[in-house]
CSV table of C-alpha atoms in Angstrom, one decimal:
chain,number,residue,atom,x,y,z
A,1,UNK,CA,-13.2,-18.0,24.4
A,2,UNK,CA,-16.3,-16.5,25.7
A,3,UNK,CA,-18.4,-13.4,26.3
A,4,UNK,CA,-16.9,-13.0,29.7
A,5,UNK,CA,-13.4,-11.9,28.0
A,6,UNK,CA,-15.1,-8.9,27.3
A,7,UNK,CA,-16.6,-8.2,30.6
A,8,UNK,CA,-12.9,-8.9,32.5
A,9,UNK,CA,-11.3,-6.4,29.5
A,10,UNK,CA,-14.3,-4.0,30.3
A,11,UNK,CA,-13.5,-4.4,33.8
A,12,UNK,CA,-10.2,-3.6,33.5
A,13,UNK,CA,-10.4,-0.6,31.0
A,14,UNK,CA,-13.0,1.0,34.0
A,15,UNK,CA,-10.3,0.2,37.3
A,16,UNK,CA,-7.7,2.1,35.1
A,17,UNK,CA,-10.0,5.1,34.0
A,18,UNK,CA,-10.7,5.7,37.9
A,19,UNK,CA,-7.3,5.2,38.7
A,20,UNK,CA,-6.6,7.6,36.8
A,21,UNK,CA,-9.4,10.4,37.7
A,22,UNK,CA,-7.8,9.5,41.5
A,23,UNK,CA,-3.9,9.9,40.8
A,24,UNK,CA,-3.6,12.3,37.8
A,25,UNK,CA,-3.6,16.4,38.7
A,26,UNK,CA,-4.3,17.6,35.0
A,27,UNK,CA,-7.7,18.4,34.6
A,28,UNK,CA,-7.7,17.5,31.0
A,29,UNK,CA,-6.4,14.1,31.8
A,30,UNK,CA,-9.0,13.3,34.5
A,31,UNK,CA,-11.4,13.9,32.1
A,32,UNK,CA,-9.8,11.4,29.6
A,33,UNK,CA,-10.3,9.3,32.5
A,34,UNK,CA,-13.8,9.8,32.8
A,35,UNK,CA,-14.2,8.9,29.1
A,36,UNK,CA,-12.5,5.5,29.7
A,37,UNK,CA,-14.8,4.8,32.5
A,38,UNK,CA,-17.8,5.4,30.1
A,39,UNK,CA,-16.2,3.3,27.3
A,40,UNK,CA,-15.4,0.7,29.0
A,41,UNK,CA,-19.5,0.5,30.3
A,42,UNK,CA,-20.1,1.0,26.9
A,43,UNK,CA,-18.4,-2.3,26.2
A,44,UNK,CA,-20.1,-4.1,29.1
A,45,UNK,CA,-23.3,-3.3,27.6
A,46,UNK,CA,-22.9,-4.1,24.0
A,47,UNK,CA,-21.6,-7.7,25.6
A,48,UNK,CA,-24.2,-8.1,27.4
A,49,UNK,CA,-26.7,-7.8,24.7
A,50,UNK,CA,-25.1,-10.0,22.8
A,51,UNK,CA,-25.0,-12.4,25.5
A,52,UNK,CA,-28.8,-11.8,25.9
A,53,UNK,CA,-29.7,-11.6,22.4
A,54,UNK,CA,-31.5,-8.0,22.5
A,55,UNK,CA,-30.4,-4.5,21.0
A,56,UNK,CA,-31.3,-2.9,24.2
A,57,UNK,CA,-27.8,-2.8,25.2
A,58,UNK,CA,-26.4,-1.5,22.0
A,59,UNK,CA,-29.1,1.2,22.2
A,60,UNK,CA,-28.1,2.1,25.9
A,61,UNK,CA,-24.8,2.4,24.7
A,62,UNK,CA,-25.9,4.9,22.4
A,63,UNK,CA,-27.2,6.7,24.6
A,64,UNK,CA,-24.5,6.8,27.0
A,65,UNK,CA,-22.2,8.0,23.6
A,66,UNK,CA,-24.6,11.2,23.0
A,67,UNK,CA,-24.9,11.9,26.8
A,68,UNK,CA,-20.5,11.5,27.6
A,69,UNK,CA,-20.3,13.8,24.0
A,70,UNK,CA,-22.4,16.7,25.7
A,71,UNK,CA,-20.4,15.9,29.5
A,72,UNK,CA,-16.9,16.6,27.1
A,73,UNK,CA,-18.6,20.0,25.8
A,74,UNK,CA,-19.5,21.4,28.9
A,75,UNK,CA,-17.0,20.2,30.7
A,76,UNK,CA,-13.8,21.0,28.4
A,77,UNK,CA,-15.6,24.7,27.6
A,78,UNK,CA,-15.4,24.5,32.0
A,79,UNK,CA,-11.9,24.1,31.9
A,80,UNK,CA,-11.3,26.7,29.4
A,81,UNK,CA,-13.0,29.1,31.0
A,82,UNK,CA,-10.8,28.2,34.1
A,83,UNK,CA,-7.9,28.7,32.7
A,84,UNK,CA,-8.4,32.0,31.4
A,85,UNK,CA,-9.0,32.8,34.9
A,86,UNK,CA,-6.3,30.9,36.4
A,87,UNK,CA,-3.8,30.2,33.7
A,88,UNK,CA,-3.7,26.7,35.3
A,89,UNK,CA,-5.6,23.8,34.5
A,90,UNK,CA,-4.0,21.8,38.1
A,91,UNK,CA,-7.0,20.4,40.2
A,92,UNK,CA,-4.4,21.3,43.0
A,93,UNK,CA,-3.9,24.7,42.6
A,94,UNK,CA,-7.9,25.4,42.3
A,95,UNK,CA,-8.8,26.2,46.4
A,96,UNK,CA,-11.1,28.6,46.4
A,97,UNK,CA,-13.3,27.5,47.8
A,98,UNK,CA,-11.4,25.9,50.6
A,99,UNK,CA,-11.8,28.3,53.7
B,1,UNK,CA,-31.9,-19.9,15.1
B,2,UNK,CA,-31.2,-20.4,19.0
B,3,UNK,CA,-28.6,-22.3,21.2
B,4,UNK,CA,-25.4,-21.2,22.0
B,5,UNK,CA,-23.4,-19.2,20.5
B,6,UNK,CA,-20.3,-20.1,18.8
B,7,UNK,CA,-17.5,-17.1,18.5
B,8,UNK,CA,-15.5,-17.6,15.8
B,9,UNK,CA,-11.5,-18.2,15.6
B,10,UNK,CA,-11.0,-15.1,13.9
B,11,UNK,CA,-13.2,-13.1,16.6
B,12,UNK,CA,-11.1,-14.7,19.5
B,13,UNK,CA,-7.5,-13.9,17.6
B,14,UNK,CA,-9.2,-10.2,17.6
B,15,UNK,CA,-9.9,-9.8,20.6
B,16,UNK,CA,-6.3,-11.9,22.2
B,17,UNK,CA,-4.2,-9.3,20.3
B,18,UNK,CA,-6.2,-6.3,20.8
B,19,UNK,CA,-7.1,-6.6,24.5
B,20,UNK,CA,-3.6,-6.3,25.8
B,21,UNK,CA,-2.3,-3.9,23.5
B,22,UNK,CA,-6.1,-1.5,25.0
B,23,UNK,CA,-4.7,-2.5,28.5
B,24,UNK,CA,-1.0,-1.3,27.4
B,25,UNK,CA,-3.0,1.9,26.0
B,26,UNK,CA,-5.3,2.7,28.8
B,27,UNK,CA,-1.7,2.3,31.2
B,28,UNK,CA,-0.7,4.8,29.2
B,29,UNK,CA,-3.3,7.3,29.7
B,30,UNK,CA,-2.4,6.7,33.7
B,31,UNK,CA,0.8,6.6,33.6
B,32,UNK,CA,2.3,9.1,30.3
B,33,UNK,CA,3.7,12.5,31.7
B,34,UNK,CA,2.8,14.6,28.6
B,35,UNK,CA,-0.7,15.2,28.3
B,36,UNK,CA,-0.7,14.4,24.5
B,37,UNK,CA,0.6,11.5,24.8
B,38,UNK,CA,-2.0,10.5,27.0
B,39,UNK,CA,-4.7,11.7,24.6
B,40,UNK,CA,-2.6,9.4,21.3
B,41,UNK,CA,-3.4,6.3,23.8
B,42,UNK,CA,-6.6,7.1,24.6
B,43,UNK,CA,-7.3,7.3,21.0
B,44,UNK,CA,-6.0,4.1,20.3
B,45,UNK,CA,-7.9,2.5,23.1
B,46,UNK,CA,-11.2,3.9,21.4
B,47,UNK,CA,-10.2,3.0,18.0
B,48,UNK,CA,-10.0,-0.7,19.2
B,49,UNK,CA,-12.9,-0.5,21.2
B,50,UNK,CA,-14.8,0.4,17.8
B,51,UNK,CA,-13.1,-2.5,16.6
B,52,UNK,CA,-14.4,-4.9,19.2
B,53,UNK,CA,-18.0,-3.5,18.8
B,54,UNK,CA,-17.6,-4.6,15.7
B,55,UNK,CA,-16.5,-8.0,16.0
B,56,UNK,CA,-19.6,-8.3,18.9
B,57,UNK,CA,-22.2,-7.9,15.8
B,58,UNK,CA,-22.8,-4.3,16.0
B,59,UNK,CA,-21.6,-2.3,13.6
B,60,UNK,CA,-23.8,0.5,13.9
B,61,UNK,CA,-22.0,1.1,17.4
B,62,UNK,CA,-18.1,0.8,16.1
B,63,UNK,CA,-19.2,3.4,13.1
B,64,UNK,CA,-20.4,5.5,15.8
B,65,UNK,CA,-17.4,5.0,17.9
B,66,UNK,CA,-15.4,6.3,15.3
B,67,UNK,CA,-17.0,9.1,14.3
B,68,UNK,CA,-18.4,10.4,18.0
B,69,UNK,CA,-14.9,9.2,20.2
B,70,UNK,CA,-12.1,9.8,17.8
B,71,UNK,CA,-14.1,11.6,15.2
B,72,UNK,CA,-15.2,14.5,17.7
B,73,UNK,CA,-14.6,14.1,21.3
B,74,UNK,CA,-10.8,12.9,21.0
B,75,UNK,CA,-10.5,16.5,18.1
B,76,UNK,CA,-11.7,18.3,21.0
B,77,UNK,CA,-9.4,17.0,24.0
B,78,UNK,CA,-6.8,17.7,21.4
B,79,UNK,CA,-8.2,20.7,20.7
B,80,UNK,CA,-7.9,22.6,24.2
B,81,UNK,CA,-4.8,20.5,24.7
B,82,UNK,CA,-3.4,22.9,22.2
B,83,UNK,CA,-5.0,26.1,23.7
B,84,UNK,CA,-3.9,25.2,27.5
B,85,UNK,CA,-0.3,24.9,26.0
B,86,UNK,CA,1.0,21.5,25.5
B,87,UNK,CA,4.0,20.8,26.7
B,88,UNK,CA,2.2,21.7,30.5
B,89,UNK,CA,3.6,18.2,32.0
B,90,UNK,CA,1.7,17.2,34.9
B,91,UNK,CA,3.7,17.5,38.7
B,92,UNK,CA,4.5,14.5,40.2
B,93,UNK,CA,4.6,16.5,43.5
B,94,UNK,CA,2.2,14.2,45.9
B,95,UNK,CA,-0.2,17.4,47.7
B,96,UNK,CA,-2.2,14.5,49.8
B,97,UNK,CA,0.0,12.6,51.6
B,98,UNK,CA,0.3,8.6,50.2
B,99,UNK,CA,-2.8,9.2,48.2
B,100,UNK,CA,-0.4,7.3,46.0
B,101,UNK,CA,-0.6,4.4,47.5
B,102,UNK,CA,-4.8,4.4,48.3
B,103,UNK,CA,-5.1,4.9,44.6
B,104,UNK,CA,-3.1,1.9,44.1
B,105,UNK,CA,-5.1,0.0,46.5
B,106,UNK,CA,-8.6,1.0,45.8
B,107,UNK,CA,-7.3,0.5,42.2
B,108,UNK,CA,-6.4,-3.3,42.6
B,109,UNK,CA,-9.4,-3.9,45.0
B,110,UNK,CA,-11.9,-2.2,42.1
B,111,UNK,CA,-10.5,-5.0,39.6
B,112,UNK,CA,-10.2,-7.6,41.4
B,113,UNK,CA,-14.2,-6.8,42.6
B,114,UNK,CA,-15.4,-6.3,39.4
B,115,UNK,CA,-13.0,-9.5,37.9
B,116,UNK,CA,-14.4,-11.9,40.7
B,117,UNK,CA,-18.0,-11.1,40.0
B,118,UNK,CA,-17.9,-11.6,36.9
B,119,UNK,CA,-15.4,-14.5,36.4
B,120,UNK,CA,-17.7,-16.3,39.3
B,121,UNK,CA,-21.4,-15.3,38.4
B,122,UNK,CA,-23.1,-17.7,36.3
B,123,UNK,CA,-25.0,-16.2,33.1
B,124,UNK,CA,-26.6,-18.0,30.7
B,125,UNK,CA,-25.6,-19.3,27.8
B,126,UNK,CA,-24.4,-16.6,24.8
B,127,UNK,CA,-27.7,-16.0,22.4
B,128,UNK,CA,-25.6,-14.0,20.0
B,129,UNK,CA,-27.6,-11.1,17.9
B,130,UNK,CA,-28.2,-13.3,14.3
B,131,UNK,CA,-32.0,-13.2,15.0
B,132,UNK,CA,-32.2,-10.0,15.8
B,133,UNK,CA,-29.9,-8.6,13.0
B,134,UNK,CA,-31.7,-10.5,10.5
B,135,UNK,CA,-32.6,-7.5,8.7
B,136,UNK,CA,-29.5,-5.1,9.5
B,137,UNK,CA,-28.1,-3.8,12.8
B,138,UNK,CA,-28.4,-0.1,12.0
B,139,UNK,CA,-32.4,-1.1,11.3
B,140,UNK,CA,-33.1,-3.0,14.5
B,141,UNK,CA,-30.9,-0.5,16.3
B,142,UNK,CA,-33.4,2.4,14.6
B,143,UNK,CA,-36.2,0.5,15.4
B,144,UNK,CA,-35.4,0.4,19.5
B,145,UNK,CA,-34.5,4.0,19.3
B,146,UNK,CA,-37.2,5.0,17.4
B,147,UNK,CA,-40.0,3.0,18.8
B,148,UNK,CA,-39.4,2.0,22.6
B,149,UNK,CA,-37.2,4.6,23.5
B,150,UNK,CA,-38.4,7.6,21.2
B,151,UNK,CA,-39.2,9.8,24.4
B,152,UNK,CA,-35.5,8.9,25.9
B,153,UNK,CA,-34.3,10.0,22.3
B,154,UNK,CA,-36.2,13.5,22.2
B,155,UNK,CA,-34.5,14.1,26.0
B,156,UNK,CA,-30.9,13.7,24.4
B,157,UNK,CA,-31.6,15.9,21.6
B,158,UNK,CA,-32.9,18.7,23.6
B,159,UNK,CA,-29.9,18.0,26.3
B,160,UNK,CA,-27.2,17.9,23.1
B,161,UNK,CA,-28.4,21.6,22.3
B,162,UNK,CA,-28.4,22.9,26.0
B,163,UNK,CA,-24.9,21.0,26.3
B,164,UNK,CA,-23.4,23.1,23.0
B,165,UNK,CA,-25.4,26.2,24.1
B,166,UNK,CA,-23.8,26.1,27.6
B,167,UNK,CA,-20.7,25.8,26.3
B,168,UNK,CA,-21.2,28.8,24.1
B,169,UNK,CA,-21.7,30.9,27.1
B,170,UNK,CA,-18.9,29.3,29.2
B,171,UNK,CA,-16.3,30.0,26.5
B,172,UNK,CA,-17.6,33.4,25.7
B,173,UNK,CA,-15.5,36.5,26.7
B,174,UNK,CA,-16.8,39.7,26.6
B,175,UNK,CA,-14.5,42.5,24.9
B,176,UNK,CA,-13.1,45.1,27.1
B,177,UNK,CA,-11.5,47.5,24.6
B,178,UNK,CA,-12.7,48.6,21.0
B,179,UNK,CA,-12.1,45.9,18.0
B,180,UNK,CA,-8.8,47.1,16.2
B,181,UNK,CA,-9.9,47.4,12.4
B,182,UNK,CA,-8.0,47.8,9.8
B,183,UNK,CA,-8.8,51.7,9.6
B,184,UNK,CA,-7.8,52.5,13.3
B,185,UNK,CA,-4.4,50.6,12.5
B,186,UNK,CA,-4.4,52.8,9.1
B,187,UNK,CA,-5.0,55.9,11.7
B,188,UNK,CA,-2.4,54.8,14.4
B,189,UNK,CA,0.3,54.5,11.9
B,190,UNK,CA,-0.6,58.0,10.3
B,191,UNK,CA,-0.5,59.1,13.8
B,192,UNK,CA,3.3,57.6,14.6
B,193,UNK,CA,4.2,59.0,11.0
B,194,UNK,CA,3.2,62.6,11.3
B,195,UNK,CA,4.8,62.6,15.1
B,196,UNK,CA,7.8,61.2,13.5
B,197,UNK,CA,7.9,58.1,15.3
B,198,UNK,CA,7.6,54.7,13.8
B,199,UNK,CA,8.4,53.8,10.5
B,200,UNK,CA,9.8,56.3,8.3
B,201,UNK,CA,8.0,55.6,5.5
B,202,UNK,CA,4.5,55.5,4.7
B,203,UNK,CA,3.9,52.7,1.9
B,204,UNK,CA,4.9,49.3,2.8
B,205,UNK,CA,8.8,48.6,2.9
B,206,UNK,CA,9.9,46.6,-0.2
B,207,UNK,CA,10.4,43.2,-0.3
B,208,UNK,CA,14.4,41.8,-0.1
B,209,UNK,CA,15.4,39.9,-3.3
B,210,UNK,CA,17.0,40.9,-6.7
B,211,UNK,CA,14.4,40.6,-9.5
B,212,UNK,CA,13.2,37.1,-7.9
B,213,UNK,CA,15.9,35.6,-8.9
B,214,UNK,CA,17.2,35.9,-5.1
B,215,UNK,CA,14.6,35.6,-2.4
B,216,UNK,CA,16.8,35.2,0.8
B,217,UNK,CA,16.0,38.1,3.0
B,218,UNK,CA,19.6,39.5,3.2
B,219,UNK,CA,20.0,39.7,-0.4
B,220,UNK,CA,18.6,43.7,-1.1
B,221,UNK,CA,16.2,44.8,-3.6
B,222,UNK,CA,17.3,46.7,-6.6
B,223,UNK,CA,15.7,50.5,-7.1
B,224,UNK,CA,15.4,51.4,-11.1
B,225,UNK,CA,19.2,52.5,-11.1
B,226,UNK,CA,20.1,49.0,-9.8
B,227,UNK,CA,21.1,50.2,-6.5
B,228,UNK,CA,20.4,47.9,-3.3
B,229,UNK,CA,17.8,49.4,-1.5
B,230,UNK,CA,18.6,49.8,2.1
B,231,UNK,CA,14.9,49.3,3.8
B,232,UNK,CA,14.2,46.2,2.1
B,233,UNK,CA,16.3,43.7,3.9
B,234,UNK,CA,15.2,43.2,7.4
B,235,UNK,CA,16.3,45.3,10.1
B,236,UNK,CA,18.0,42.8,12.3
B,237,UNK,CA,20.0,41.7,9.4
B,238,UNK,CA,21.5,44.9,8.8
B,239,UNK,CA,22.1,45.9,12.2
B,240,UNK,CA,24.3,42.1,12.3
B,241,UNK,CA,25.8,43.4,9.0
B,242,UNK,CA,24.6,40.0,7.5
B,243,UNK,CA,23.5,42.3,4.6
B,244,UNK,CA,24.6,40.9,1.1
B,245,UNK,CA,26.3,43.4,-1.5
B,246,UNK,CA,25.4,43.3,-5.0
B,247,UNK,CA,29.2,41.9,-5.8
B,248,UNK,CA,28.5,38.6,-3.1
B,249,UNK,CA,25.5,37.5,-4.6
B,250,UNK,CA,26.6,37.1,-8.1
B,251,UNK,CA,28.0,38.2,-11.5
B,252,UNK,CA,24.8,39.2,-13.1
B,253,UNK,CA,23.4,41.2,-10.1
B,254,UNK,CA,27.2,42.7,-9.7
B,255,UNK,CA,26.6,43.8,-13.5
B,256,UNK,CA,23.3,45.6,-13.1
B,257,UNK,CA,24.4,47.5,-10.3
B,258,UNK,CA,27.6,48.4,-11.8
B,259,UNK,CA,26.5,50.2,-14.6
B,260,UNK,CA,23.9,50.9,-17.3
B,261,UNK,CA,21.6,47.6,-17.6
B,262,UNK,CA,22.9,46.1,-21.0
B,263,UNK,CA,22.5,42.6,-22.2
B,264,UNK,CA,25.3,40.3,-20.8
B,265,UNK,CA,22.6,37.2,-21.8
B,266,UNK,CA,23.3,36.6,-25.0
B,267,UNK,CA,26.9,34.5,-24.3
B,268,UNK,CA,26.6,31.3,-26.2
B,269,UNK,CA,25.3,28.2,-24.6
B,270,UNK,CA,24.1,30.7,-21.3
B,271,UNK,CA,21.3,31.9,-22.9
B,272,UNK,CA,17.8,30.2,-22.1
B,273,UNK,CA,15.5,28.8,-24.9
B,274,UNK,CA,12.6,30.6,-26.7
B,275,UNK,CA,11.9,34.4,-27.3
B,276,UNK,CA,15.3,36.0,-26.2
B,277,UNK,CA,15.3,38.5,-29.1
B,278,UNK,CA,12.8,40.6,-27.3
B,279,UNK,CA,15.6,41.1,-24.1
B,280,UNK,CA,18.2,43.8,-25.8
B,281,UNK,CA,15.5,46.1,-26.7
B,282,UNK,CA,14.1,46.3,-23.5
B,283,UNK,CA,17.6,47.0,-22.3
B,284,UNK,CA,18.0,49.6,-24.7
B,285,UNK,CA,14.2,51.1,-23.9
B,286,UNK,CA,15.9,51.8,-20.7
């Protein structure tokens, strides 16, 4: 076994986190999606530092925890807020700003 | 130490079991109906991930996994799960036409992309992170943060607080009518009493239950005379007739409300252990 495993697993974990931001309608769960998308980046950079031998890439990933933690905040308080207004939390049935 | 690195058995049993079971997870999270039980995958994809970061010689990282992922952010999803109602299942109702099958596609295409490049590049060989972990991860972690990337650290601070401080504002709702204290429900229901509306008496109704030795809710208080007390049992009850007379609930009750409340305790064998002598004179006080 090598580092690559990780890569392919990390490559996988992304393809089904944007999958699911494309085909899912609940806000909530596109969001998860997101997450995915920034874990699995998360474990492509903590492989590669270990591949390279440096901490940068665990430090990066730090980083990208902190920064997806304040997207969630902002972004679930977003879809709260929406759904007082709405009472739906559907990407579909939010058009407002169609015509 | 240098050369290549040598991954373990144990690491490579790791990752062969977990890997497929995160897959089966992260399927989940695309493919579950109910929104919880897409959030319970998702959890268990970042609970293994915190595993693997482990395993890849960074500890400091699979700590903060935890705590960060399924400590706080998971709590949270979870969290407005529960205040946008949970059992809202998501429509399988397709609004752009064979969007379906694009997603599909670009789906595959993303993998096999991102699978090809990597499987074909050629990186060099694995350096592993003993040398720089020599004296800790957590310290060589702290020592990057706090050294090269101090300025990049500072920026995430100041963005954490905007990010909790925006989401004060988004959440917050301003109140349109007065705040309903405790002394404007006091005056509303002095109000309904003296128009004669609302409940016809003014101290709280009593509770149901014969001297706690019943609690159910259709067995009826006893007043001081040891008659069941109409308002205590609930009113839905009574209007059902599901109301219990003294004579259904059992012998003893039946005896108080029957007639003057004398000792039927003292039959042999019946009578419970330690100070019962004190029992008839209270009977008789009354």
């Amino acid at each position: 076994m090598t580092l690559v495993n990780y890569l392919v697993l990390s490559g996988l974990l992304f393809t089904i986190g944007a999958a699911t931001v494309l085909v899912r309608r609940n806000a909530i769960i596109m969001f998860m999606g997101v997450e995915l998308m920034l874990n699995a980046s998360n474990l492509a950079f903590v492989a590669f530092g270990r591949l390279h031998g440096t901490l940068t890439g665990e430090v990066v990933a730090f980083f990208v925890m902190v920064v997806a933690a304040a997207e969630v905040v902002v972004g679930l308080a977003i879809i709260v807020s929406i759904y007082r207004a709405r009472r739906s939390v559907s990407v579909d049935e939010l058009s407002l700003l169609k015509n | 130490m240098s050369g290549a690195l040598e991954i373990s058995t144990g690491e490579a049993v790791l990752f062969w079991v977990l890997a497929p079971l995160m897959v089966i997870a992260a399927l989940g999270l695309l493919f579950a109906r109910k929104a919880v039980h897409a959030a319970i995958s998702v959890v268990f994809v970042m609970v293994a991930l915190a595993f693997l970061y482990t395993a890849l010689e960074a500890p400091f990282l699979g700590v903060a996994q935890v705590v960060v992922y399924t400590g706080a952010v998971m709590t949270l999803f979870v969290f407005v799960l529960m205040l946008v109602g949970v059992d809202a299942s998501d429509s399988v109702v397709e609004t752009l036409q064979g969007q379906r099958w694009i997603a599909v596609l670009f789906g595959v295409g993303l993998a096999s992309v991102l699978i090809g490049v990597i499987a074909t590049a050629t990186l060099p060989d694995a350096q592993g992170l003993a040398e720089v972990n020599t004296d800790g991860n957590p310290v060589g972690v702290a020592r990057l943060i706090f050294g090269q990337f101090v300025f990049a650290f500072e920026l995430v601070g100041a963005l954490l607080i905007t990010a909790a401080l925006g989401a004060i504002t988004l959440t917050h709702r301003e109140r349109l009518g007065r705040k309903r204290d405790q002394r404007a429900t006091l005056d509303l229901r002095m109000r309904a009493y003296g128009a004669g509306e609302g409940s016809k008496v003014l101290t709280p109704l009593p509770a149901p239950g014969v001297y706690a030795t019943h609690n159910a809710a259709d067995a009826p208080a006893l007043d001081a005379q040891g008659r069941p007390i109409e308002e205590s049992v609930p009113r839905v009850i009574r209007i059902r007739g599901q109301e219990l007379t003294p004579e259904q609930i059992d012998s003893r009750v039946a005896d108080i409300a029957a007639g003057p409340f004398v000792a039927t305790i003292d039959v042999p064998g019946n009578e419970p252990p330690g100070p019962a002598a004190p029992e008839p004179e209270q009977g008789e006080q009354r």
